[in-house]
mmCIF file of C-alpha atoms and ligand atoms in Angstrom:
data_model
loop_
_atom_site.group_PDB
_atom_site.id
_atom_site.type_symbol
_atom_site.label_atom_id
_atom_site.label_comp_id
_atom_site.label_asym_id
_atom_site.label_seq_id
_atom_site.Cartn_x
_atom_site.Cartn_y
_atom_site.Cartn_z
ATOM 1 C CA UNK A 6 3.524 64.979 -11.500
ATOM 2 C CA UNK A 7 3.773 62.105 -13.826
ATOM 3 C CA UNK A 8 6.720 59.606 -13.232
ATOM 4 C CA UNK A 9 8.199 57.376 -15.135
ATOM 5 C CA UNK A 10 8.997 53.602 -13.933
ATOM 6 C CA UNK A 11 11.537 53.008 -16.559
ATOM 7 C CA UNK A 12 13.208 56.111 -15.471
ATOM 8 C CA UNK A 13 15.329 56.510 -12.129
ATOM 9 C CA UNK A 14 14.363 59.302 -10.609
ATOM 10 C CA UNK A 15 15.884 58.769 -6.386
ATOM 11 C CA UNK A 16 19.420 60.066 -7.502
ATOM 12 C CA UNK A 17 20.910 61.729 -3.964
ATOM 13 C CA UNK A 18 22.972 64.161 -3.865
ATOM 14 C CA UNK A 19 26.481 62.557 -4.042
ATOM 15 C CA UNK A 20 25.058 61.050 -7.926
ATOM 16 C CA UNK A 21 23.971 57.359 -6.637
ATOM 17 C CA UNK A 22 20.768 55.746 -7.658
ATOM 18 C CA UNK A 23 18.007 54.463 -5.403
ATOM 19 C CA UNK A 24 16.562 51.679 -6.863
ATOM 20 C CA UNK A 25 16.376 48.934 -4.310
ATOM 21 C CA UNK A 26 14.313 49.707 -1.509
ATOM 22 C CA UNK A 27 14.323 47.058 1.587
ATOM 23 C CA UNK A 28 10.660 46.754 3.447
ATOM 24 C CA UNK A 29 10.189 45.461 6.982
ATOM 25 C CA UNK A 30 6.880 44.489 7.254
ATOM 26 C CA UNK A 31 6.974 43.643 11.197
ATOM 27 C CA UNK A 32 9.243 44.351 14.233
ATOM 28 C CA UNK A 33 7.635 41.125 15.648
ATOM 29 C CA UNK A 34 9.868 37.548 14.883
ATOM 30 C CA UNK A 35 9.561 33.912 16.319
ATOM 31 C CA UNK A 36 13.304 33.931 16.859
ATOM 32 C CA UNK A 37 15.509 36.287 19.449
ATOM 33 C CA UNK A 38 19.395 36.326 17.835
ATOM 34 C CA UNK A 39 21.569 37.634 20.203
ATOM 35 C CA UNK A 40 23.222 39.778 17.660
ATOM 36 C CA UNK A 41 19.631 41.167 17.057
ATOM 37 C CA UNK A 42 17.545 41.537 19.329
ATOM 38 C CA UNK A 43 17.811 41.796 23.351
ATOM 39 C CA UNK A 44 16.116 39.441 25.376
ATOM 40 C CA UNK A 45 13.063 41.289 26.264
ATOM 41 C CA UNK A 46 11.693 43.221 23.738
ATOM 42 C CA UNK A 47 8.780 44.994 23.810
ATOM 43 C CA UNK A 48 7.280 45.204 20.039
ATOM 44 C CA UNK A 49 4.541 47.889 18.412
ATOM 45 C CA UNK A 50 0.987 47.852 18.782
ATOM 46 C CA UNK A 51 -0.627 46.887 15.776
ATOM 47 C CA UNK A 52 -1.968 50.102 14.798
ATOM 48 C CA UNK A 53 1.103 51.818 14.685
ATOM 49 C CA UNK A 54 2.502 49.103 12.146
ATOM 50 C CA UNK A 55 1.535 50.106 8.475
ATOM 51 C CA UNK A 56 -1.531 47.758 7.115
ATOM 52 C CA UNK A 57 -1.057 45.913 4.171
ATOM 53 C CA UNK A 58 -2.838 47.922 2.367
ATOM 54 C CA UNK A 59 -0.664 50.491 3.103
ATOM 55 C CA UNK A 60 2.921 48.874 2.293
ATOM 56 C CA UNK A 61 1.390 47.779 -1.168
ATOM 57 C CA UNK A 62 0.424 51.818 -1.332
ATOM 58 C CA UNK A 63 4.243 52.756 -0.873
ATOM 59 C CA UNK A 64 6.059 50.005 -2.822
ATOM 60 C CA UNK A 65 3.922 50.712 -5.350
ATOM 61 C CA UNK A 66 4.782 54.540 -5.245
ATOM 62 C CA UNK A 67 8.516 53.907 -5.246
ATOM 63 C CA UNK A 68 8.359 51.399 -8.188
ATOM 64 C CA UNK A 69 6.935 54.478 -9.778
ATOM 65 C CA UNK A 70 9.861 56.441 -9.307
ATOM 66 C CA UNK A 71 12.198 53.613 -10.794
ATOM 67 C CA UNK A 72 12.879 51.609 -8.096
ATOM 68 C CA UNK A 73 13.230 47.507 -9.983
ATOM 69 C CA UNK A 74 13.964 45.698 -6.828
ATOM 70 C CA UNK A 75 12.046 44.841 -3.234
ATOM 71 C CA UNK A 76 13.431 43.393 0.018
ATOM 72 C CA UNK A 77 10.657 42.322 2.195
ATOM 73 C CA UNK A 78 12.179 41.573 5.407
ATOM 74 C CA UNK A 79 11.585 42.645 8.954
ATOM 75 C CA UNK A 80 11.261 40.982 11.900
ATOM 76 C CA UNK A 81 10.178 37.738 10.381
ATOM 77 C CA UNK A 82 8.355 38.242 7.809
ATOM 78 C CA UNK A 83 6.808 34.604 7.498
ATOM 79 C CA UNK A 84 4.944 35.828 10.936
ATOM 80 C CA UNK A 85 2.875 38.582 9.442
ATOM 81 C CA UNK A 86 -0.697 37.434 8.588
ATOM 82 C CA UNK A 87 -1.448 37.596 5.088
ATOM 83 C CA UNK A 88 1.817 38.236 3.660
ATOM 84 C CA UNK A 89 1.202 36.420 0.543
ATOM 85 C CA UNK A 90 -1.881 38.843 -0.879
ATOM 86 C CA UNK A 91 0.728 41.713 -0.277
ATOM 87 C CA UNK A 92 3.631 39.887 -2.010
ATOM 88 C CA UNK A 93 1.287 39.139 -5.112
ATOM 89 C CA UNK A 94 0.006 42.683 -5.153
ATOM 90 C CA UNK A 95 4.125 43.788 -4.945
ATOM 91 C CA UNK A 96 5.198 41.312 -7.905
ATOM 92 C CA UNK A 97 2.086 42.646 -10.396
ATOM 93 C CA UNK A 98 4.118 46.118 -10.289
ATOM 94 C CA UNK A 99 5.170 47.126 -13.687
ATOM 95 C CA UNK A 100 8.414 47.889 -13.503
ATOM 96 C CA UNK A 101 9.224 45.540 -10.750
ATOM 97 C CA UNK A 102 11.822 43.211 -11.620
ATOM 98 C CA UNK A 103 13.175 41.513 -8.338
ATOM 99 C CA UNK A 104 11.070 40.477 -5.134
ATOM 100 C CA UNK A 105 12.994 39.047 -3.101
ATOM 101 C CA UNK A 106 12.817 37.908 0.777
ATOM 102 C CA UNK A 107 15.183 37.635 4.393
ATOM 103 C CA UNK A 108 13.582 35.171 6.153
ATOM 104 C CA UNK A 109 15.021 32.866 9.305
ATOM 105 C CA UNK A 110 13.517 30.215 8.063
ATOM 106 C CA UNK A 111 11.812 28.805 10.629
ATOM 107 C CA UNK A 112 8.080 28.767 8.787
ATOM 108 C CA UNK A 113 9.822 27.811 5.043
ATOM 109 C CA UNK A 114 8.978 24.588 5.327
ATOM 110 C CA UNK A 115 5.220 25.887 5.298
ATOM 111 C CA UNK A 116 5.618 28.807 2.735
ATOM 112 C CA UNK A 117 7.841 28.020 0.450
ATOM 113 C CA UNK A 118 5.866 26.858 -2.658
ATOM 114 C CA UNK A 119 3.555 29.947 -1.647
ATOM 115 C CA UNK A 120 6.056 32.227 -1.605
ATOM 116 C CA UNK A 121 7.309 31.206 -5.014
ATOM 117 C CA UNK A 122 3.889 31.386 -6.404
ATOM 118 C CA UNK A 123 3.227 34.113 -5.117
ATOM 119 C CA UNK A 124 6.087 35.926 -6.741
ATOM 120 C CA UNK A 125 9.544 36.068 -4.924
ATOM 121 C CA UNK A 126 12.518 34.932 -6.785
ATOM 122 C CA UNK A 127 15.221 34.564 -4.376
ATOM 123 C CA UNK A 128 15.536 34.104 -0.701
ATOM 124 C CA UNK A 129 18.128 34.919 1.871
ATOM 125 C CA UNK A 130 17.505 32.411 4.647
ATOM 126 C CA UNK A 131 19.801 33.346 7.706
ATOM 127 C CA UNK A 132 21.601 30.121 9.462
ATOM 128 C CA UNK A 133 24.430 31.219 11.973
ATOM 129 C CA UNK A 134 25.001 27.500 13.182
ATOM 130 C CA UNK A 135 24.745 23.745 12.199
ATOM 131 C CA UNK A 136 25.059 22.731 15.682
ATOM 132 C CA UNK A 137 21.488 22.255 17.076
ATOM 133 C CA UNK A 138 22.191 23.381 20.743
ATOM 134 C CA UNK A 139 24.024 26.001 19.616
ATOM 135 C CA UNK A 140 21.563 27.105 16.983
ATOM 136 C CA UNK A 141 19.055 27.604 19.917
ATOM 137 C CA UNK A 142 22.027 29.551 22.306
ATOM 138 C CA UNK A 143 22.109 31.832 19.095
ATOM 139 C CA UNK A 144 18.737 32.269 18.456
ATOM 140 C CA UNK A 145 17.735 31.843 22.020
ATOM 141 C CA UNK A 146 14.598 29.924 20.859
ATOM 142 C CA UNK A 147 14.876 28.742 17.229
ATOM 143 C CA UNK A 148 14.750 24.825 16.265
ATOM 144 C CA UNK A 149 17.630 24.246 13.623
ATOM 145 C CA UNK A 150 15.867 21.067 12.393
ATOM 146 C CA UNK A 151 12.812 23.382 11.098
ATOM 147 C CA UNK A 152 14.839 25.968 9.625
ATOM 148 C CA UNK A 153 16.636 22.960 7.514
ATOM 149 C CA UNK A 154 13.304 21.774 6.849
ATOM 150 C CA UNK A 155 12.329 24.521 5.129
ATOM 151 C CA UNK A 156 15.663 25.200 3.384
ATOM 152 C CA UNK A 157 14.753 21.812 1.652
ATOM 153 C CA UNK A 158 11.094 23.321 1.141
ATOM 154 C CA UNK A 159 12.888 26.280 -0.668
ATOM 155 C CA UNK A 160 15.382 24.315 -2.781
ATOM 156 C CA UNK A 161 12.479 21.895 -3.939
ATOM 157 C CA UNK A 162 9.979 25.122 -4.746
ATOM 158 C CA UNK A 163 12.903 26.315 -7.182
ATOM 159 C CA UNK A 164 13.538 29.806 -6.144
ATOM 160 C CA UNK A 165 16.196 31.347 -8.986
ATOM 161 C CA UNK A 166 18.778 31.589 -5.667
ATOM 162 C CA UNK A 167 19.008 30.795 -2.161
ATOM 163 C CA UNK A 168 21.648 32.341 0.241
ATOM 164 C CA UNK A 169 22.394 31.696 3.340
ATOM 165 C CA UNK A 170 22.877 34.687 5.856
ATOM 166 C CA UNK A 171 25.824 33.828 8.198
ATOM 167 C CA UNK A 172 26.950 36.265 11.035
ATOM 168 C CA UNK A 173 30.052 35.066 12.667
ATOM 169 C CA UNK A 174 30.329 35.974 15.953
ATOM 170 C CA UNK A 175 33.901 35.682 17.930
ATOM 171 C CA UNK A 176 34.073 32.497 20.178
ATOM 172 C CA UNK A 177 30.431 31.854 19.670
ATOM 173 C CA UNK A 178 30.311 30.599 16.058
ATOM 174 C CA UNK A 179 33.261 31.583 14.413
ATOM 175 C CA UNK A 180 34.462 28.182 13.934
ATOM 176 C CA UNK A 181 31.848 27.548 11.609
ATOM 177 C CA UNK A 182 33.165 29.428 8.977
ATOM 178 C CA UNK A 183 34.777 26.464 6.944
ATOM 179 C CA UNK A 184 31.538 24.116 7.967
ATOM 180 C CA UNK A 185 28.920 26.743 6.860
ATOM 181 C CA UNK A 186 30.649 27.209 3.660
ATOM 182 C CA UNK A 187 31.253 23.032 2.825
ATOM 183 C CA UNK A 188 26.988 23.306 3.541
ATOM 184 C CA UNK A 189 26.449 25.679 0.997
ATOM 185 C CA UNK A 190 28.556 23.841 -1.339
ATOM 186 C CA UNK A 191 26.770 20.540 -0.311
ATOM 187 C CA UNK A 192 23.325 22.376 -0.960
ATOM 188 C CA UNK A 193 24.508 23.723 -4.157
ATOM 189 C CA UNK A 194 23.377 27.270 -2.378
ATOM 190 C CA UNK A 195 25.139 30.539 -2.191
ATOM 191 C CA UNK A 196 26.804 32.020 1.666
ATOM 192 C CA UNK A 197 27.237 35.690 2.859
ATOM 193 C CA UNK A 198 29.427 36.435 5.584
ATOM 194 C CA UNK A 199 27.740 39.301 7.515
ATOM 195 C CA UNK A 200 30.213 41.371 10.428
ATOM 196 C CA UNK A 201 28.403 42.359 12.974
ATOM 197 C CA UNK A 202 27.072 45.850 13.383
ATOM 198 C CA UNK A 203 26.641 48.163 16.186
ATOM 199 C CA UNK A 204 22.766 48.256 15.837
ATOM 200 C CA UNK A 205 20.643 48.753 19.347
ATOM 201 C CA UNK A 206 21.884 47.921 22.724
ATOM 202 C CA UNK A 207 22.576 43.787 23.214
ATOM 203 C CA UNK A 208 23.957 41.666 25.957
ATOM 204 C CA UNK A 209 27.657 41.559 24.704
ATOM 205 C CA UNK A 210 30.129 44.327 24.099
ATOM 206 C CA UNK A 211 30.219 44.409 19.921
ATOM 207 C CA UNK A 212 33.668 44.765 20.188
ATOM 208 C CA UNK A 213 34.270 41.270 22.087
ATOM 209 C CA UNK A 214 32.507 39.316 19.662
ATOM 210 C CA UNK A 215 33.986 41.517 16.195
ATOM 211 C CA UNK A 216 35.178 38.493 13.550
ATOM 212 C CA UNK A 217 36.450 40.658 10.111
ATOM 213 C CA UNK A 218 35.455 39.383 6.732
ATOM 214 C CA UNK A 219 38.997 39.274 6.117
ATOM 215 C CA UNK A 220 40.006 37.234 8.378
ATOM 216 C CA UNK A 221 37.095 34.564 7.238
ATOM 217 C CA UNK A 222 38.341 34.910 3.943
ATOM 218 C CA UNK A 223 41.871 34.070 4.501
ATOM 219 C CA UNK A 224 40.554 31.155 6.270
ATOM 220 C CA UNK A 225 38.292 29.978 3.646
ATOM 221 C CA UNK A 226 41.033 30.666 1.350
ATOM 222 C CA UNK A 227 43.220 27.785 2.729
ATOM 223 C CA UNK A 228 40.571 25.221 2.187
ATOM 224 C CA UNK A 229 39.285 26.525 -1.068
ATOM 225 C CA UNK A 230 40.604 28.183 -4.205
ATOM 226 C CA UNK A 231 38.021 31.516 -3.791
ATOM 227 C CA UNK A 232 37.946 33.152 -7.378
ATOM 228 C CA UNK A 233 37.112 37.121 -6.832
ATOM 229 C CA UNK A 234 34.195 37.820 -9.037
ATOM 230 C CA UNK A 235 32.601 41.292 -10.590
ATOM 231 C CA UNK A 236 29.005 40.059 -9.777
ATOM 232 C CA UNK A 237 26.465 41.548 -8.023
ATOM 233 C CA UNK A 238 23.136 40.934 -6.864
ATOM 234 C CA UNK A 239 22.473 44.280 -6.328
ATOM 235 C CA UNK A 240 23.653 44.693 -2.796
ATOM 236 C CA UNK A 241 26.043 45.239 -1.053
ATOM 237 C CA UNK A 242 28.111 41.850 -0.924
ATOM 238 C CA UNK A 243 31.262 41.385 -2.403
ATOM 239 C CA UNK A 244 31.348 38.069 -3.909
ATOM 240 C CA UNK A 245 34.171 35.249 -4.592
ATOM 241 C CA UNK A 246 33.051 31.855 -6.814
ATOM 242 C CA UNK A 247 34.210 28.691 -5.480
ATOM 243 C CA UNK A 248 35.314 26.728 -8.936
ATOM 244 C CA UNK A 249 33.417 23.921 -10.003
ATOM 245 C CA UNK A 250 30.652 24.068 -7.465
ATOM 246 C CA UNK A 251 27.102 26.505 -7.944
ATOM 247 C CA UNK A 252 28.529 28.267 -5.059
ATOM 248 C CA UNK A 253 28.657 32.231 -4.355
ATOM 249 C CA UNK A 254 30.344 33.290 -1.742
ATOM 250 C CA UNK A 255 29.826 36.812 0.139
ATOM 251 C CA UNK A 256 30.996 39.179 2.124
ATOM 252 C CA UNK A 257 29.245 41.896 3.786
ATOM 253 C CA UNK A 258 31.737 44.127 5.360
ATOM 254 C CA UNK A 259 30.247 47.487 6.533
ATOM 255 C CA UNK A 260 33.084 47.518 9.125
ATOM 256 C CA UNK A 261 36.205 46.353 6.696
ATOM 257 C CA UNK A 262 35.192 47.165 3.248
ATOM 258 C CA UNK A 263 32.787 50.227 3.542
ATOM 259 C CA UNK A 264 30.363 49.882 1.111
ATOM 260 C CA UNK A 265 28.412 53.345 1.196
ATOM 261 C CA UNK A 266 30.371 54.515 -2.025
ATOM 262 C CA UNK A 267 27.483 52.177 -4.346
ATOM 263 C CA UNK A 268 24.657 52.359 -1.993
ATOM 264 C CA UNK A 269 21.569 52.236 -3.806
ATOM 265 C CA UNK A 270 18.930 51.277 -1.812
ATOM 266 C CA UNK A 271 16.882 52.782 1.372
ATOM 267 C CA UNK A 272 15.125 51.162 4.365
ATOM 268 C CA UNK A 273 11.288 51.523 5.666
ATOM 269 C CA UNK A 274 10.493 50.036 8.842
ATOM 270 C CA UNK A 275 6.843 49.051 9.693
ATOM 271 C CA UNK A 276 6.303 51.954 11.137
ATOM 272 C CA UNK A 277 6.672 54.040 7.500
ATOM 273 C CA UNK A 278 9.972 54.974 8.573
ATOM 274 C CA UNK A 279 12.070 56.112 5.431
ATOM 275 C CA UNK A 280 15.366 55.572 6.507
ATOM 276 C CA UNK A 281 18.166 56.464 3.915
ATOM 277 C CA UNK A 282 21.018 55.094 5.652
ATOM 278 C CA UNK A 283 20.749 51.638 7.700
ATOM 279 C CA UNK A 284 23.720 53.600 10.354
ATOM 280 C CA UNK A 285 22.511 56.828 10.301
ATOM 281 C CA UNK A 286 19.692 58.542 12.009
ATOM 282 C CA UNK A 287 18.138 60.373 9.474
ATOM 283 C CA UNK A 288 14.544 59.418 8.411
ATOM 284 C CA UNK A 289 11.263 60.847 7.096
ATOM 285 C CA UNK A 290 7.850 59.362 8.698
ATOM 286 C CA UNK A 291 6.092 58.162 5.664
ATOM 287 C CA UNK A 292 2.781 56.946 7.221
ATOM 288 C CA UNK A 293 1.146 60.217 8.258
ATOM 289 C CA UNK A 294 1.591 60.867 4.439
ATOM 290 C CA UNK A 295 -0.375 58.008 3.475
ATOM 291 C CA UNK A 296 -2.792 58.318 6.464
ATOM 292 C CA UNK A 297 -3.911 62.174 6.248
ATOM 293 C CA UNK A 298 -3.880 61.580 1.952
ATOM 294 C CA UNK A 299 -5.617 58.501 1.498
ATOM 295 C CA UNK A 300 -6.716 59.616 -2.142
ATOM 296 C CA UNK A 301 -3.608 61.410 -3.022
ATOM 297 C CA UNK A 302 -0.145 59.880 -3.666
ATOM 298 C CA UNK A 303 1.691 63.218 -4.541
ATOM 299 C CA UNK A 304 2.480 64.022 -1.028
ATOM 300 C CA UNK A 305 3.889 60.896 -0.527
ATOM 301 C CA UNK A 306 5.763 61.046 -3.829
ATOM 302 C CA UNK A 307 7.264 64.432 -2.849
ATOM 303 C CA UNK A 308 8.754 63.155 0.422
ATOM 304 C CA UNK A 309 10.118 60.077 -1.008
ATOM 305 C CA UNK A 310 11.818 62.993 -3.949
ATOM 306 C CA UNK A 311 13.135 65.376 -1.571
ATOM 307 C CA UNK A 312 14.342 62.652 0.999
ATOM 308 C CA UNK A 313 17.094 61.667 -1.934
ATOM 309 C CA UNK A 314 18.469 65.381 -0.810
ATOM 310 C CA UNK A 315 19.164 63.804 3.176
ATOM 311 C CA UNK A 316 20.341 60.569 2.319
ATOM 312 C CA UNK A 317 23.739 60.559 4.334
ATOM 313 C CA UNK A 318 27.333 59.797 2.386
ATOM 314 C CA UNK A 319 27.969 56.609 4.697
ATOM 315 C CA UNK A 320 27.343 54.942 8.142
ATOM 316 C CA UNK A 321 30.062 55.384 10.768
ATOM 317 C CA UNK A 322 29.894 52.349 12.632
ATOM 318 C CA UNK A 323 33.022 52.649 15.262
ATOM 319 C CA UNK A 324 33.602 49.100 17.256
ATOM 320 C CA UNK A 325 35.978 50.901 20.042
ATOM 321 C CA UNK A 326 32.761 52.912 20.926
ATOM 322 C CA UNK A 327 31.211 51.197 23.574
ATOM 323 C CA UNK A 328 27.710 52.215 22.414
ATOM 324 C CA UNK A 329 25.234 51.240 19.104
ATOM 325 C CA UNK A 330 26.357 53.412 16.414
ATOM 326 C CA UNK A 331 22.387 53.620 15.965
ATOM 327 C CA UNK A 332 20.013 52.729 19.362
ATOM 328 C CA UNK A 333 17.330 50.628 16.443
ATOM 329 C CA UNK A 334 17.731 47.054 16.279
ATOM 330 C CA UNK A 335 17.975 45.449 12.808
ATOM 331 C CA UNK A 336 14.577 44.029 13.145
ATOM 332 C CA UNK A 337 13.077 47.462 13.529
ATOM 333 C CA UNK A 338 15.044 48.669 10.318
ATOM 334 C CA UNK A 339 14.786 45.635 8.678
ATOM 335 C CA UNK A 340 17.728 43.836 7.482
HETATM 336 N N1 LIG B 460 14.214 37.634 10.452
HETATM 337 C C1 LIG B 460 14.798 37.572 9.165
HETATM 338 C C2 LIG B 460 16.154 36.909 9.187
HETATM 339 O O1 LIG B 460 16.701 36.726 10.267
HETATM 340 O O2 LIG B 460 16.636 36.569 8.120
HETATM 341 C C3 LIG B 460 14.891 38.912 8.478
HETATM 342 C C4 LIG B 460 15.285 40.106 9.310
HETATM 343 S S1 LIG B 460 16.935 40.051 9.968
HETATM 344 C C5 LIG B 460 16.985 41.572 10.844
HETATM 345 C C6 LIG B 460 17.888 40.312 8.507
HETATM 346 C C7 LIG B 460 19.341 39.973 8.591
HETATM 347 O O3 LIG B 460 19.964 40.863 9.470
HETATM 348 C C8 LIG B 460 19.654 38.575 9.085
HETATM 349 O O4 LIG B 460 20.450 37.900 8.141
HETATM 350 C C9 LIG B 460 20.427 38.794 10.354
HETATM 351 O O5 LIG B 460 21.407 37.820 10.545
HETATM 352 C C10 LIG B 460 21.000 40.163 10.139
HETATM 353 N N2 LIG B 460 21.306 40.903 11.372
HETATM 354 C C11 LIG B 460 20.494 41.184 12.406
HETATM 355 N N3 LIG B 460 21.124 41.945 13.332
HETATM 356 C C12 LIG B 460 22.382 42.141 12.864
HETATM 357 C C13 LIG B 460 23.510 42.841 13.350
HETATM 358 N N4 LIG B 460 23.486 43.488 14.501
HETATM 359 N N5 LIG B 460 24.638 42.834 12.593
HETATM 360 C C14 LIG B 460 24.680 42.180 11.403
HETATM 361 N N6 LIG B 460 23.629 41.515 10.891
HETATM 362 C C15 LIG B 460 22.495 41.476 11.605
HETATM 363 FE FE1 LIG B 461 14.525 37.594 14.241
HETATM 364 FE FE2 LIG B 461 15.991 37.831 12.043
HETATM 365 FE FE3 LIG B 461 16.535 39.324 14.187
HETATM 366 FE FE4 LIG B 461 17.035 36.750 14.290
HETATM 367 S S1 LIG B 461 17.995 38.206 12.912
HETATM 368 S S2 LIG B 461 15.955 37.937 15.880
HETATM 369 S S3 LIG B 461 15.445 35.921 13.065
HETATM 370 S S4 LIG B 461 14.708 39.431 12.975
#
């Protein structure tokens, strides 16, 4: 079958199209956020993580199908070896326009002018606390002072945008919110408020810790006049300008402002995992496809077609359910 690149051709069955696909390229990370991760996890062997090779195999065959925009995230990215051949083999596509990254930002300071070079035009670098000790409670291991490091790394490489990735968390780092956003406006960067989601089994009750986007913004709201703006960067953030400053600011709100209605894009762990919906179940193991067709793309192609007939209406996170909504941890679906 020939396809088209300049042609969307992942339209699901409720009319939306898939043209933003997000890749993790490792479970594995440096870091252990409490939100994320639990304390001991136990992470794949390497041959049941896709090769390099492999992910450039299956970007490649989605940008063929008219997907314009990448996500590689994971994990960490920054701690898989070799990333940079596959991110200059992703942004030689044609009909790629975006590469982008979600990084912690713990190696930036190292890969930053790489990163750039090699391709990727903006960068989400996650930062869920200012305060050192507390930065380390969070991420149970991470060094604020590196991750800062390499925020400067990133600012001075040029990328087209930075964004910082806040989650709030109730009476861990919700008293932040003002200080994160007077940072972003200080760095001349752009801020996305993340709630919390229900993904794999963690320490704390989800529930306990909920903070809603709305209440941040009402917050924010007294300390800043918070212009509502039409923009976009192609996910699923709502966005507010801060007048007079270069500052965006975000809010990802799966739990209050559901934002499955525009979905356009779909997940692949590093397993090969298709998954269509980040709070669903539903997925379609893409690596025997590339393993048993080394030669052949078509089978591949075919999944990837008929998966757009699975892809779920929306997630159903529920907060008063004491369980995940979904037992994978973000860093297995990538966030
Ligand atoms: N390690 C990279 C990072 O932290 O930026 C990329 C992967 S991480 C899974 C991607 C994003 O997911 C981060 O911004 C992180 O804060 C967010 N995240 C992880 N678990 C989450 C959860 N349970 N609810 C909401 N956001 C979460
Ligand atoms: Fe690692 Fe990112 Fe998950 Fe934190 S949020 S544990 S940095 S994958």
């Amino acid at each position: 079958m020939l396809t088209d690149a300049h042609h969307p051709q992942l339209i699901d069955q409720f009319g939306r199209v898939v043209d933003y696909i997000r890749l993790s390229i490792t479970d594995r990370c440096d870091f252990r956020c409490i939100y994320c991760m639990s304390e001991d996890m136990s992470f794949l062997p390497r041959d049941e993580v896709l090769s390099l090779e492999e992910c450039s195999r299956l970007v490649k065959a989605f940008v063929s199908l008219g997907v314009s925009k990448v996500r590689i995230t994971g994990g960490e990215p920054l701690v898989r070896k070799n990333v940079l051949s596959l991110l200059e083999d992703i942004s030689n596509l044609p009909g790629l326009k975006e590469l982008v990254m979600t990084t912690n930002g713990s190696q930036l300071e190292h890969f930053a002018e790489p990163l750039k070079k090699a391709g990727v035009r903006r960068l989400n670098i996650s930062l869920d606390s200012l305060d050192a000790e507390r930065f380390r409670k969070i991420t149970r291991v991470g060094d604020l002072g590196k991750v800062l490091r390499g925020l400067a790394a990133a600012k001075q490489a040029g990328f087209e945008r930075i964004r910082l990735n806040t989650v709030l968390m109730r009476g861990v780092n919700d008293d932040e919110a003002l200080s994160m956003l007077r940072f972003a406006i200080d760095q001349g960067i752009d801020i996305s408020y993340i709630e919390e989601m229900p993904l794999g089994e963690v320490d704390h009750s989800r529930g306990s810790t909920y903070v809603s986007n709305e209440t941040t913004l009402k917050l924010l709201g007294k300390h800043y006049q918070l212009i509502s703006s039409m923009e976009s960067s192609g996910g699923p953030a709502r966005y507010w300008r801060v007048p007079h400053t270069q500052t965006r600011v975000g809010f990802i709100s799966p739990h209050s402002h559901n934002f499955c209605e525009s979905c356009n894009r779909v997940r692949i762990t590093c397993k090969g995992e298709l998954f269509l919906c980040l709070g669903q179940e539903d997925k379609i193991d893409l690596m025997p496809l590339l393993r048993n067709h080394p030669n052949d793309d078509q089978p591949l192609i075919n999944a990837i077609l008929g998966s757009m007939r699975t892809k779920p209406k929306g997630h159903d996170f529920d907060l008063r359910r004491n369980a995940p909504a979904v037992i994978r941890f973000m860093s297995q679906t990538g966030g």
